[in-house]
PDB file of C-alpha atoms in Angstrom:
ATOM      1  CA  UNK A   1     -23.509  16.677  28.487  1.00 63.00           C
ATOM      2  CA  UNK A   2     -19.989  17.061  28.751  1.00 73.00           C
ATOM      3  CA  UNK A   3     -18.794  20.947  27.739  1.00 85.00           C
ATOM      4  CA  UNK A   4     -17.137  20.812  24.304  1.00 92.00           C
ATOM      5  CA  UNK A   5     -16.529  23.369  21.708  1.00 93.00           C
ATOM      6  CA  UNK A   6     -15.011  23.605  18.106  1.00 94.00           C
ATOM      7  CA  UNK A   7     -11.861  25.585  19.714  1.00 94.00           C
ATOM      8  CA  UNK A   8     -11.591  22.486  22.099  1.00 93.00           C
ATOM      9  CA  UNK A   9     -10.920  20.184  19.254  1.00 94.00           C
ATOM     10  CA  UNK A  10      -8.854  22.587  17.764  1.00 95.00           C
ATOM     11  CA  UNK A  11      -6.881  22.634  20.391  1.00 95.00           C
ATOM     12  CA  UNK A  12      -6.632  18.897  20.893  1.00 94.00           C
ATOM     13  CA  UNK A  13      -5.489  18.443  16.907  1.00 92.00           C
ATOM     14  CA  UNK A  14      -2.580  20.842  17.689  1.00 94.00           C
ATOM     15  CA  UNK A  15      -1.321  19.022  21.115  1.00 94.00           C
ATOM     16  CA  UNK A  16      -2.366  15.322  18.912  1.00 90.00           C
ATOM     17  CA  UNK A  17      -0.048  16.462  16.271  1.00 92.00           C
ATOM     18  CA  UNK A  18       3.081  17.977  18.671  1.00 93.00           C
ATOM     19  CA  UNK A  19       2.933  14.514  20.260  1.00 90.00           C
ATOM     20  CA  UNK A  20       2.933  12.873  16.755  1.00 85.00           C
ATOM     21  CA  UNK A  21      -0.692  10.660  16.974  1.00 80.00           C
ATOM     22  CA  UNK A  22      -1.515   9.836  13.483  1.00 77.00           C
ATOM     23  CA  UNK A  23      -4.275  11.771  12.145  1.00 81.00           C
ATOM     24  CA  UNK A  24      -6.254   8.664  11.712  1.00 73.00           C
ATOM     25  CA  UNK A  25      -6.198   8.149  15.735  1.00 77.00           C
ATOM     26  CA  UNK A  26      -7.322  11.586  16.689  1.00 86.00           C
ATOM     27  CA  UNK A  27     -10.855  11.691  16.983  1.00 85.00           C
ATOM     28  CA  UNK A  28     -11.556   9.211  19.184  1.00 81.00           C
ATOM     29  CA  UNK A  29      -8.723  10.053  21.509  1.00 86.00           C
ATOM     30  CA  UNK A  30     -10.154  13.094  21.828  1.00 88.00           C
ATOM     31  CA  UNK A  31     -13.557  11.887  22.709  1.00 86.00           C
ATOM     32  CA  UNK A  32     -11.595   9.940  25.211  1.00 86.00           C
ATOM     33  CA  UNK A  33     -10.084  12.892  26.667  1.00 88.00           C
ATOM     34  CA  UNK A  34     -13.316  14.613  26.660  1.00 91.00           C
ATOM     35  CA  UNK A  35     -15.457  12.244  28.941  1.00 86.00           C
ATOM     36  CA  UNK A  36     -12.780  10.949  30.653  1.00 85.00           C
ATOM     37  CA  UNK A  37     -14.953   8.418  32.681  1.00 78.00           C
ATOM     38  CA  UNK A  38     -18.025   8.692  31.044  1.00 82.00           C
ATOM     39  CA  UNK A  39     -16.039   7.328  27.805  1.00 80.00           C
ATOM     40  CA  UNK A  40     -18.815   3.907  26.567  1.00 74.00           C
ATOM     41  CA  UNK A  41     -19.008   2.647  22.992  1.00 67.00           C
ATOM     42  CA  UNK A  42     -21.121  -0.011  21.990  1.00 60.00           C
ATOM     43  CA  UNK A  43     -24.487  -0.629  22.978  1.00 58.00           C
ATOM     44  CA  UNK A  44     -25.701   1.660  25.792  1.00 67.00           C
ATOM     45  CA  UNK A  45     -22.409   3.352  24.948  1.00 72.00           C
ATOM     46  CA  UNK A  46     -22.215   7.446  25.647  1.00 83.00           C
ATOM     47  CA  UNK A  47     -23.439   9.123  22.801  1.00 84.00           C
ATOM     48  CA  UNK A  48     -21.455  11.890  23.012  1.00 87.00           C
ATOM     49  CA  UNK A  49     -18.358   9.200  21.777  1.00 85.00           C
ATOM     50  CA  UNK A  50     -20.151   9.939  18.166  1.00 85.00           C
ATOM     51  CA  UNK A  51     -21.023  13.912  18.302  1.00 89.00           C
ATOM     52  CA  UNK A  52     -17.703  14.358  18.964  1.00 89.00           C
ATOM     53  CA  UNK A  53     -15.539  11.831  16.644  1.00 86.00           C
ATOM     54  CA  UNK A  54     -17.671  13.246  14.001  1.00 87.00           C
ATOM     55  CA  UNK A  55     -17.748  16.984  14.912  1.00 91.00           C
ATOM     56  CA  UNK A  56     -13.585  16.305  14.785  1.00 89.00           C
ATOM     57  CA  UNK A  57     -13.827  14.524  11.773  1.00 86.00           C
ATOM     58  CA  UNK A  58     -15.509  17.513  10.142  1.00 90.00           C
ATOM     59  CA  UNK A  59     -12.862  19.741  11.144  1.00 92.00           C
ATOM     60  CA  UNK A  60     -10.084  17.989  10.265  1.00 90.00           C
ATOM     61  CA  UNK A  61     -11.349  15.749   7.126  1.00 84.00           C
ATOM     62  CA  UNK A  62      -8.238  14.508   5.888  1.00 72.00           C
ATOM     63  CA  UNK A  63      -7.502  13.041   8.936  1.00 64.00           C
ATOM     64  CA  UNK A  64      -9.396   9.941   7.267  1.00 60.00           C
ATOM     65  CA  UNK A  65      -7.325   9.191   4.328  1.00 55.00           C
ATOM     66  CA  UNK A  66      -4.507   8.552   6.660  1.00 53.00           C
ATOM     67  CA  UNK A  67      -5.735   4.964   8.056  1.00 54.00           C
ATOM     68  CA  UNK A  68      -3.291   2.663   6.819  1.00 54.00           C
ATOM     69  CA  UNK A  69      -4.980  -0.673   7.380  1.00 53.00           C
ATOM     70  CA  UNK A  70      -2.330  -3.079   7.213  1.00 66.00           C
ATOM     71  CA  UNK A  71      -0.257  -1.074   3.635  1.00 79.00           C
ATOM     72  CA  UNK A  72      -0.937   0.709   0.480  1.00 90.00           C
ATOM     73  CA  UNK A  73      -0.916  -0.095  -2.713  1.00 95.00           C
ATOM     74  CA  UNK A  74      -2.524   1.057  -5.947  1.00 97.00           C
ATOM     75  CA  UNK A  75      -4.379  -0.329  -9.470  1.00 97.00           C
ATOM     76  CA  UNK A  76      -4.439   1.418 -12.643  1.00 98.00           C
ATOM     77  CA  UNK A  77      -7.358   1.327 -15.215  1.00 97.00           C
ATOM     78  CA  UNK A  78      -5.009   2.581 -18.280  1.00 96.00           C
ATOM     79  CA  UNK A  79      -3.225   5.595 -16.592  1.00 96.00           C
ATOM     80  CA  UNK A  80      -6.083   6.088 -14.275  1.00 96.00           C
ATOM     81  CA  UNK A  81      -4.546   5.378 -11.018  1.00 97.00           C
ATOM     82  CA  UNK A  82      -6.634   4.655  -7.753  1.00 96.00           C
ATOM     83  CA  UNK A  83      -5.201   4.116  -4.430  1.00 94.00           C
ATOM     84  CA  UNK A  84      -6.135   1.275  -1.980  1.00 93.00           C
ATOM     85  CA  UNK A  85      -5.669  -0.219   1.471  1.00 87.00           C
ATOM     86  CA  UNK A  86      -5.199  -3.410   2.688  1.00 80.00           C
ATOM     87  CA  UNK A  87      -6.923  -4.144   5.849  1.00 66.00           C
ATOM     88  CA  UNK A  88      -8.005  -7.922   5.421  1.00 51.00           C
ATOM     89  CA  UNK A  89      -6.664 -10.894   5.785  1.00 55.00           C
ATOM     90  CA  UNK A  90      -6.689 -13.899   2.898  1.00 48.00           C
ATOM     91  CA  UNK A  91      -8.797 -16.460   4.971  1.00 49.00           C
ATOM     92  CA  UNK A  92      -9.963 -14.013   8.042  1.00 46.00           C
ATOM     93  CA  UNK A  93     -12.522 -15.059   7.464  1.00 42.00           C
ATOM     94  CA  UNK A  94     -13.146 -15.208   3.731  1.00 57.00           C
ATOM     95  CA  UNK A  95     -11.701 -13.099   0.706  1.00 69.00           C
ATOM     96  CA  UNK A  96     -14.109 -10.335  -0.296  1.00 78.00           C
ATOM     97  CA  UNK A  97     -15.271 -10.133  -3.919  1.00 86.00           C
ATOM     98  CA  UNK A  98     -12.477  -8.392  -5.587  1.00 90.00           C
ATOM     99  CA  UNK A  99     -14.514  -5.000  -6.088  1.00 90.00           C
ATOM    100  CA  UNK A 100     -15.482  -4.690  -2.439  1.00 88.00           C
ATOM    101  CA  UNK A 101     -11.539  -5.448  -1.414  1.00 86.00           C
ATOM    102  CA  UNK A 102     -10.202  -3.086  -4.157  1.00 91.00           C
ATOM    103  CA  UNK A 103     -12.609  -0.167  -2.377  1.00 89.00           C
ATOM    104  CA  UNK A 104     -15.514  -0.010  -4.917  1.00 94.00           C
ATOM    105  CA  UNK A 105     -19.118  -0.062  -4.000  1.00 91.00           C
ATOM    106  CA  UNK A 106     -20.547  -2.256  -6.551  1.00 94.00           C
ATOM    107  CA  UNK A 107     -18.997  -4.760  -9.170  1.00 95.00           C
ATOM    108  CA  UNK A 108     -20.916  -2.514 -11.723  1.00 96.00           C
ATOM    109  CA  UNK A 109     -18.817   1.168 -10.770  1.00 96.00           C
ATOM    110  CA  UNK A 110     -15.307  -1.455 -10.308  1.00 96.00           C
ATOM    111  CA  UNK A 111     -16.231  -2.496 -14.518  1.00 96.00           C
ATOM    112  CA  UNK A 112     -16.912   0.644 -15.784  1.00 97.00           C
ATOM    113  CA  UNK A 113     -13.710   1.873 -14.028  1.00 97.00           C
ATOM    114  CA  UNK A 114     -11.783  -0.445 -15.558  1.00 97.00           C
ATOM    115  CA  UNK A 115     -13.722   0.363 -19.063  1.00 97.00           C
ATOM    116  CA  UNK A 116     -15.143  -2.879 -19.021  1.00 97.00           C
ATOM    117  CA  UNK A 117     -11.746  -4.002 -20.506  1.00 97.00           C
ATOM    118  CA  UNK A 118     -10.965  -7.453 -19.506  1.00 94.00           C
ATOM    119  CA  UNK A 119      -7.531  -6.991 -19.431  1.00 94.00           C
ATOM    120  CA  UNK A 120      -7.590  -3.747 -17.156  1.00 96.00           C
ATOM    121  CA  UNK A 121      -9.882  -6.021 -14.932  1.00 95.00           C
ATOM    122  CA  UNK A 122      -7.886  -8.753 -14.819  1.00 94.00           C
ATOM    123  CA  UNK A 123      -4.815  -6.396 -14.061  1.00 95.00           C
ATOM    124  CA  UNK A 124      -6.266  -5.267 -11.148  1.00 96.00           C
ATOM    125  CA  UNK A 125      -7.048  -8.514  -9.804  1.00 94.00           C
ATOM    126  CA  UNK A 126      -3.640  -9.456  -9.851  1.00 95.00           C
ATOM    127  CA  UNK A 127      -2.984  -5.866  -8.507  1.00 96.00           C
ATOM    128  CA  UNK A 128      -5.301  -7.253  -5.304  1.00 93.00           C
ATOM    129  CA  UNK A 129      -3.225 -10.162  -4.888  1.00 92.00           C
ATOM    130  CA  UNK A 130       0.111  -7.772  -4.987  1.00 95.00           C
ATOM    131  CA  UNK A 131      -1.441  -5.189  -2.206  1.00 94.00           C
ATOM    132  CA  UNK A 132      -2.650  -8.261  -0.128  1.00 90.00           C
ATOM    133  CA  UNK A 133       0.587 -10.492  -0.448  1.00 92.00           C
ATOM    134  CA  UNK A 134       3.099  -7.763   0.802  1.00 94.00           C
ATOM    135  CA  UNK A 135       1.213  -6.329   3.183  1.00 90.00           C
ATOM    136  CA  UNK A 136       0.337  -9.772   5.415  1.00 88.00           C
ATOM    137  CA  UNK A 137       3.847 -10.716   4.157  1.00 91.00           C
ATOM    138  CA  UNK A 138       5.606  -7.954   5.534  1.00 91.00           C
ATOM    139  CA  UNK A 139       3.070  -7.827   7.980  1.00 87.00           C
ATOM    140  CA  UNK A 140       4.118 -11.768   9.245  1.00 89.00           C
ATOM    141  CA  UNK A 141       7.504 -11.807   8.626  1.00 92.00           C
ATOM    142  CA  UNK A 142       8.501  -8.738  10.949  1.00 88.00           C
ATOM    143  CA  UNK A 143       9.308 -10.690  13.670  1.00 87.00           C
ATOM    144  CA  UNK A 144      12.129 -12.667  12.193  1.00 87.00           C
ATOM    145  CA  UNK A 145      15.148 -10.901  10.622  1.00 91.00           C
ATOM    146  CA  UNK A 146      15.762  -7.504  12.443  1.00 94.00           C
ATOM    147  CA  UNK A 147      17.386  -5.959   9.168  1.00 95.00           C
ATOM    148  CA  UNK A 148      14.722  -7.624   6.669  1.00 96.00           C
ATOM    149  CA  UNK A 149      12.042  -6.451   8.687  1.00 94.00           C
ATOM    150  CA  UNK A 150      13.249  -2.796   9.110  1.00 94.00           C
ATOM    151  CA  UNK A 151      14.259  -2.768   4.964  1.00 95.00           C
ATOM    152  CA  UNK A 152      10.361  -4.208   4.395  1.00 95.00           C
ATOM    153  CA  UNK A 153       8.610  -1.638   6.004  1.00 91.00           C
ATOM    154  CA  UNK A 154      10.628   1.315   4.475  1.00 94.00           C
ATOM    155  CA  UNK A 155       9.373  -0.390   1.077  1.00 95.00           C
ATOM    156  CA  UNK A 156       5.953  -0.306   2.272  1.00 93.00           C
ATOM    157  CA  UNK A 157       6.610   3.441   3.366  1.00 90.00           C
ATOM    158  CA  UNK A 158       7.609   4.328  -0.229  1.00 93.00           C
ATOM    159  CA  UNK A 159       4.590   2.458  -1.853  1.00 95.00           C
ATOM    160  CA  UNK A 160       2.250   3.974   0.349  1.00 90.00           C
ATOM    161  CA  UNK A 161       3.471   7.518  -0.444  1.00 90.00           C
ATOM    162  CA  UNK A 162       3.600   6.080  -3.907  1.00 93.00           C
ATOM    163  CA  UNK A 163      -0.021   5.277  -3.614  1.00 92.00           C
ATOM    164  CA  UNK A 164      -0.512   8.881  -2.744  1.00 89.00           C
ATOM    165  CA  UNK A 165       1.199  10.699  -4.944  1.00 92.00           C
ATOM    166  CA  UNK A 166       0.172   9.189  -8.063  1.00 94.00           C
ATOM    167  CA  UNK A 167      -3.359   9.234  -8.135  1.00 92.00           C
ATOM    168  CA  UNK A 168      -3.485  13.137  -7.605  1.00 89.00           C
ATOM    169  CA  UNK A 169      -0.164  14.265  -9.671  1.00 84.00           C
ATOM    170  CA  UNK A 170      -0.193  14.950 -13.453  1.00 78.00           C
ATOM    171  CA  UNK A 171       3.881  14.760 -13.042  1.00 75.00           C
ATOM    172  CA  UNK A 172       5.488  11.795 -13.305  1.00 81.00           C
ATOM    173  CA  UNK A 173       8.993  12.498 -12.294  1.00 84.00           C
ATOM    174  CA  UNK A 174       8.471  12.864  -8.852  1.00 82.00           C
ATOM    175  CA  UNK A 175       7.446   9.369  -8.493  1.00 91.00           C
ATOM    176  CA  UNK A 176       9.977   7.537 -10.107  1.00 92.00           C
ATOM    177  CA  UNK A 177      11.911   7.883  -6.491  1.00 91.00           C
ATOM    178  CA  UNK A 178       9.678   6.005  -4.448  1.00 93.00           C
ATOM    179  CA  UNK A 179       9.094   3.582  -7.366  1.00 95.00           C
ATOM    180  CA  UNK A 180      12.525   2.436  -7.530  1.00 95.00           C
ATOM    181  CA  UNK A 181      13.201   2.764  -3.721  1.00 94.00           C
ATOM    182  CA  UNK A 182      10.142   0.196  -3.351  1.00 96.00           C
ATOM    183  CA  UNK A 183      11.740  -2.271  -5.544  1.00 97.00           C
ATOM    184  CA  UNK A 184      15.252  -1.833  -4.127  1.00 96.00           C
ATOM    185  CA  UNK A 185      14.257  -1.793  -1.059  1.00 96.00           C
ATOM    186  CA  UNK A 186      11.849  -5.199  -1.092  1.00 97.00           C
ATOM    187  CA  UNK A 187      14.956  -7.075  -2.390  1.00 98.00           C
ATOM    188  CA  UNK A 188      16.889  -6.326  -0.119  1.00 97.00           C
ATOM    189  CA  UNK A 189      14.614  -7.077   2.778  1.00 97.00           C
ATOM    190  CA  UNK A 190      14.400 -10.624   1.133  1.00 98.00           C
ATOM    191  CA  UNK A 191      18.054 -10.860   1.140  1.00 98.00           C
ATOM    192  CA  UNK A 192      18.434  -9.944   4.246  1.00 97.00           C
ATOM    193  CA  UNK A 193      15.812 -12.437   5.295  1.00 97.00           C
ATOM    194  CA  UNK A 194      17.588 -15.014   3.531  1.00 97.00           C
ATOM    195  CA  UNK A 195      20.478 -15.053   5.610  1.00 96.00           C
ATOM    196  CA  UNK A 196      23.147 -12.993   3.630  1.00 97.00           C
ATOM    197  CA  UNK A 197      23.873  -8.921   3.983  1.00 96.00           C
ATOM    198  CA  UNK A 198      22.671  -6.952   1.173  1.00 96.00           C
ATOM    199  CA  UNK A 199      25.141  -4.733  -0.855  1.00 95.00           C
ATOM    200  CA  UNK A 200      25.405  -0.913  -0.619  1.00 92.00           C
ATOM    201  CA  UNK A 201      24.403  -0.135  -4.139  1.00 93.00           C
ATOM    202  CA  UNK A 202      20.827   0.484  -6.459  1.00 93.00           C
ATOM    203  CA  UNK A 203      21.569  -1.973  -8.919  1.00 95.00           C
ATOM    204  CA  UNK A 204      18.070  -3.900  -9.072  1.00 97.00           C
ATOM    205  CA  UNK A 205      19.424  -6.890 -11.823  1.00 97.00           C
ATOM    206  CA  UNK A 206      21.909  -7.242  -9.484  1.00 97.00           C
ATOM    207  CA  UNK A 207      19.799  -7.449  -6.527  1.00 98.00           C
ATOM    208  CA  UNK A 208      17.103  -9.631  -8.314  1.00 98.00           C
ATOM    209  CA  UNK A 209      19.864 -11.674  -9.726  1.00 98.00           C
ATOM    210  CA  UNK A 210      21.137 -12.098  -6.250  1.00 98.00           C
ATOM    211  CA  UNK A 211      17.703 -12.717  -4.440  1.00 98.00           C
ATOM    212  CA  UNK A 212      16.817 -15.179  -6.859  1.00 98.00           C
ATOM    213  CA  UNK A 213      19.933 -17.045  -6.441  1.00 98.00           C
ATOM    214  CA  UNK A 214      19.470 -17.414  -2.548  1.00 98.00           C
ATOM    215  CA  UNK A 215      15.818 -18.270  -2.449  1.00 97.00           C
ATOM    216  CA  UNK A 216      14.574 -18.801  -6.027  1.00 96.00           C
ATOM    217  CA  UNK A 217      10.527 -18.303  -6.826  1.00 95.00           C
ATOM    218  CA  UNK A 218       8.381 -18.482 -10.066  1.00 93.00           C
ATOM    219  CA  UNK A 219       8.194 -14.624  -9.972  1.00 95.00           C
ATOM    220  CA  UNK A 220      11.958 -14.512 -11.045  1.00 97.00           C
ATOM    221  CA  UNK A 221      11.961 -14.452 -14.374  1.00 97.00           C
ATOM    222  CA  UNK A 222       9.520 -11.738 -14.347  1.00 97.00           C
ATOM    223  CA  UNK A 223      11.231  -9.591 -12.177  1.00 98.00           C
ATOM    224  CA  UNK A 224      14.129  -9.943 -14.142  1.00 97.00           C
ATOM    225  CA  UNK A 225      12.524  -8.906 -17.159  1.00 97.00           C
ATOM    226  CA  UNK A 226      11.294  -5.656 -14.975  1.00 97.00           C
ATOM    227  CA  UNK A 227      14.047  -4.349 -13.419  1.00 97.00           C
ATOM    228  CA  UNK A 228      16.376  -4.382 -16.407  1.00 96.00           C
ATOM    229  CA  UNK A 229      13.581  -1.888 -17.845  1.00 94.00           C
ATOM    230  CA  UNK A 230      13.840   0.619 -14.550  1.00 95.00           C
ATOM    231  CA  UNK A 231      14.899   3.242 -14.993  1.00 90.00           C
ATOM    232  CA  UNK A 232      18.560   4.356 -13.127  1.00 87.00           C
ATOM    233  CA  UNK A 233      17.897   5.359  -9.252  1.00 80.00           C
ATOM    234  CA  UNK A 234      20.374   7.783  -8.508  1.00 73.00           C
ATOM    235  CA  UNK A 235      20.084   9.789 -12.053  1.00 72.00           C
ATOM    236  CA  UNK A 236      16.604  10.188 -11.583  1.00 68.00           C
ATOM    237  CA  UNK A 237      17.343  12.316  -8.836  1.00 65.00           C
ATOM    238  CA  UNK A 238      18.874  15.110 -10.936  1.00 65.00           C
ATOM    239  CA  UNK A 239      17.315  15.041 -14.397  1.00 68.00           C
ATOM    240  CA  UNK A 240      14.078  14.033 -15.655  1.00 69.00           C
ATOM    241  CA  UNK A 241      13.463  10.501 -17.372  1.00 66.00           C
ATOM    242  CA  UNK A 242      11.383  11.601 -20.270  1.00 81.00           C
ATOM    243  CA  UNK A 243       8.518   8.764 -19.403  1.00 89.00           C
ATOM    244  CA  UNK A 244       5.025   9.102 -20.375  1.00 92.00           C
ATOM    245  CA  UNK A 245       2.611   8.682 -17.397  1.00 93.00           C
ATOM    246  CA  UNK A 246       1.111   5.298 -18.709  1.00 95.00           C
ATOM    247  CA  UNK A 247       4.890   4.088 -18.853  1.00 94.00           C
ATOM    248  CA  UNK A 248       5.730   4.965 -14.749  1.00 95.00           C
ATOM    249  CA  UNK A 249       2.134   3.923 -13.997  1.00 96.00           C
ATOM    250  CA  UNK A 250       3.400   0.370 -15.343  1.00 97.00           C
ATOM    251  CA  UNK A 251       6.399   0.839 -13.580  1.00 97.00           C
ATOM    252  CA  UNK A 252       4.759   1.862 -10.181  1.00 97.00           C
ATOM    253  CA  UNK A 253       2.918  -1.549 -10.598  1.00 98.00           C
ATOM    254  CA  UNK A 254       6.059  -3.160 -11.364  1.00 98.00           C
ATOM    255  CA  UNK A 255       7.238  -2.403  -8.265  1.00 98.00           C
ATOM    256  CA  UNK A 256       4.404  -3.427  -6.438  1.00 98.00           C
ATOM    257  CA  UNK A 257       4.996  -6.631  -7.540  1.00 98.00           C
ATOM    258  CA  UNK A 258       8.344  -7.306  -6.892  1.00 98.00           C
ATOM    259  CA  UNK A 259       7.584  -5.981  -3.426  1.00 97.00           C
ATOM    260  CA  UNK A 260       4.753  -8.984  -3.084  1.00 96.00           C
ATOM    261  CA  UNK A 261       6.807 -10.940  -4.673  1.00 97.00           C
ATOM    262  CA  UNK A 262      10.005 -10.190  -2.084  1.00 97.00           C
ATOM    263  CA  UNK A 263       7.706 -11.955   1.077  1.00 96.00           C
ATOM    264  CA  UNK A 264       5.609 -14.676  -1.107  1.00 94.00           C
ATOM    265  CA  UNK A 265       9.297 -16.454  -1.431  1.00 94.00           C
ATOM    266  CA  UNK A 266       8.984 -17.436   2.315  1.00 95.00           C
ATOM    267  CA  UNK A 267       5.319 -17.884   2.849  1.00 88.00           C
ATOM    268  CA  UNK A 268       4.383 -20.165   0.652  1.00 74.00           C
ATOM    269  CA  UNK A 269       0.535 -19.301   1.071  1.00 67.00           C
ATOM    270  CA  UNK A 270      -0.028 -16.273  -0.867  1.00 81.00           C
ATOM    271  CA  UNK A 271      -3.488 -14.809  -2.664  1.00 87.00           C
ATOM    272  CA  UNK A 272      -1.449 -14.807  -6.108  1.00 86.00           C
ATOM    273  CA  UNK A 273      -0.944 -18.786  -5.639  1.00 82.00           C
ATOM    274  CA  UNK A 274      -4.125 -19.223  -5.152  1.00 84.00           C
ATOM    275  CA  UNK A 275      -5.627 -17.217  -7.313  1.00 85.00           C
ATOM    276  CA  UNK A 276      -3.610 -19.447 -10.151  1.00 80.00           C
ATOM    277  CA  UNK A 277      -3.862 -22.559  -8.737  1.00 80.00           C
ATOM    278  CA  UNK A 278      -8.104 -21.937  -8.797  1.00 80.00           C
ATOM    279  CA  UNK A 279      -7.703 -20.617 -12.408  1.00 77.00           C
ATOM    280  CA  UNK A 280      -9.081 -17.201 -10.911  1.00 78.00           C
ATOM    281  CA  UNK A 281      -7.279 -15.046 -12.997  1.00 83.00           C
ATOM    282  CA  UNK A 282      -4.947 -15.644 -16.248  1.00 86.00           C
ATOM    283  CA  UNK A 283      -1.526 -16.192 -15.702  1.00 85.00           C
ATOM    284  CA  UNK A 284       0.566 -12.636 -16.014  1.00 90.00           C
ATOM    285  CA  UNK A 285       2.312 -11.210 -19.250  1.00 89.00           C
ATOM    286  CA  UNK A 286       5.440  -9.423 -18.831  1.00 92.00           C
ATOM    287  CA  UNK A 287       5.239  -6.302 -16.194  1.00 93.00           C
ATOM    288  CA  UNK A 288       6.455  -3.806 -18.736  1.00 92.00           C
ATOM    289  CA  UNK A 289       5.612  -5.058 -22.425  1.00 82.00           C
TER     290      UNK A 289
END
């Protein structure tokens, strides 16, 4: 038995966090610093690996919600917003039923959170498809344009704190930041990755009017219809908009779709095509009706 305590973990967190290891990577770094050599996993593994990833775990609890998978992204039942990560690939090997992607434990608790409301159902399906596209989107396309890549993953930075914030907040001003930024953000990664240098400015029917001009998709006309309903970036910084939360919730999903929608334009192979092409959902209604 290797000689542990509760002040040893402690004091592993603190020199974890100076160095700037994600919270998610923590505990089993510090069963690798522990036993050193003695360090096994898997079958005839050590098991001290487990005492002490879940001794640290217990400490430092939070340290779980910080896994990112590969983004964040979020589905609303109403106003009711939940957040969830995407860690699996279309294909790799097979999609999961859409409650077991989405985080639920049963199709039966994924209905009744969605009211058993076909519509709310159906809106988080396409939700799915949203989370799934940009994040293996982003995900693939980061090796190609340096300033596309760079402009994608500061979009996925704002919808995961997006996917944060609004589940837990009963504000809605606060969010309309990293809503916007997500949107503004995505099309200008997919400008960028279409060859041209995107403008210095926040106007998003510019932008959209811009990226659809340069590499044109079927998503276009309902982004347009979106981001002439944002509201304006840099006067939401100083004064509140005056939304309802059901109203930025639809706006928050918005986003999320124009930030799928930003990396399905070069892929060609996205969850949302097929999902329509094997009539798995119905086709969308305008993102802010």
């Amino acid at each position: 038995m290797s000689d542990w305590t509760d002040e040893t973990l402690r004091a592993l967190n603190r020199q974890y966090a100076e160095a700037g290891l994600k919270p998610f990577q923590r505990p089993l770094r510090a069963a690798v610093d522990i036993l050193k050599g003695s360090f096994s996993m898997g079958a005839g593994g050590n098991p001290e690996v487990e005492a002490i990833t879940a001794r640290f775990r217990a400490l430092f609890p939070a340290g779980d919600d910080t896994w990112p998978g590969l983004g964040a992204g979020i589905i609303a039942s109403t106003d009711d917003v939940r957040k969830v990560i995407a860690g699996i690939p279309f294909g790799s090997p097979a999609l999961p039923p859409p409650w077991r992607y989405l985080g639920f434990d049963s199709e039966t608790l994924w209905r009744e959170w969605c009211q058993d409301d076909s519509g709310i159902i159906t809106g988080t399906v396409h939700a799915m498809a949203d989370i799934h596209d940009f994040a293996i989107g982003a995900d693939t396309l980061r090796h190609g344009n340096a300033q596309a890549a760079s402009l994608w993953h500061m979009a996925g930075e704002n919808l995961a704190n997006l996917a944060d914030i609004l589940p837990k907040t009963g504000g809605v001003d606060s969010v309309l930041q990293p809503i916007c930024l997500t949107a503004e953000l995505s099309l200008k990664a997919a400008i960028a990755h279409a060859g041209t240098t995107p403008p210095h400015h926040h106007k998003l029917v510019s932008l959209a009017n811009q990226l659809a001009g340069l590499a044109p998709h079927a998503d276009d006309n309902l982004i347009a219809q979106a981001v002439a309903l944002f509201p304006p970036y840099v006067e939401s910084r100083y004064e509140g908009a005056g939304l309802v939360r059901l109203h930025v919730v639809r706006l928050a999903l918005a986003s999320q779709f124009i930030a799928a929608s930003s990396t399905r334009r070069f892929l060609g192979n996205d969850l949302a095509k097929w999902m329509a092409d094997n009539a798995w959902a119905p086709a969308r209604g305008p993102l802010l009706p």
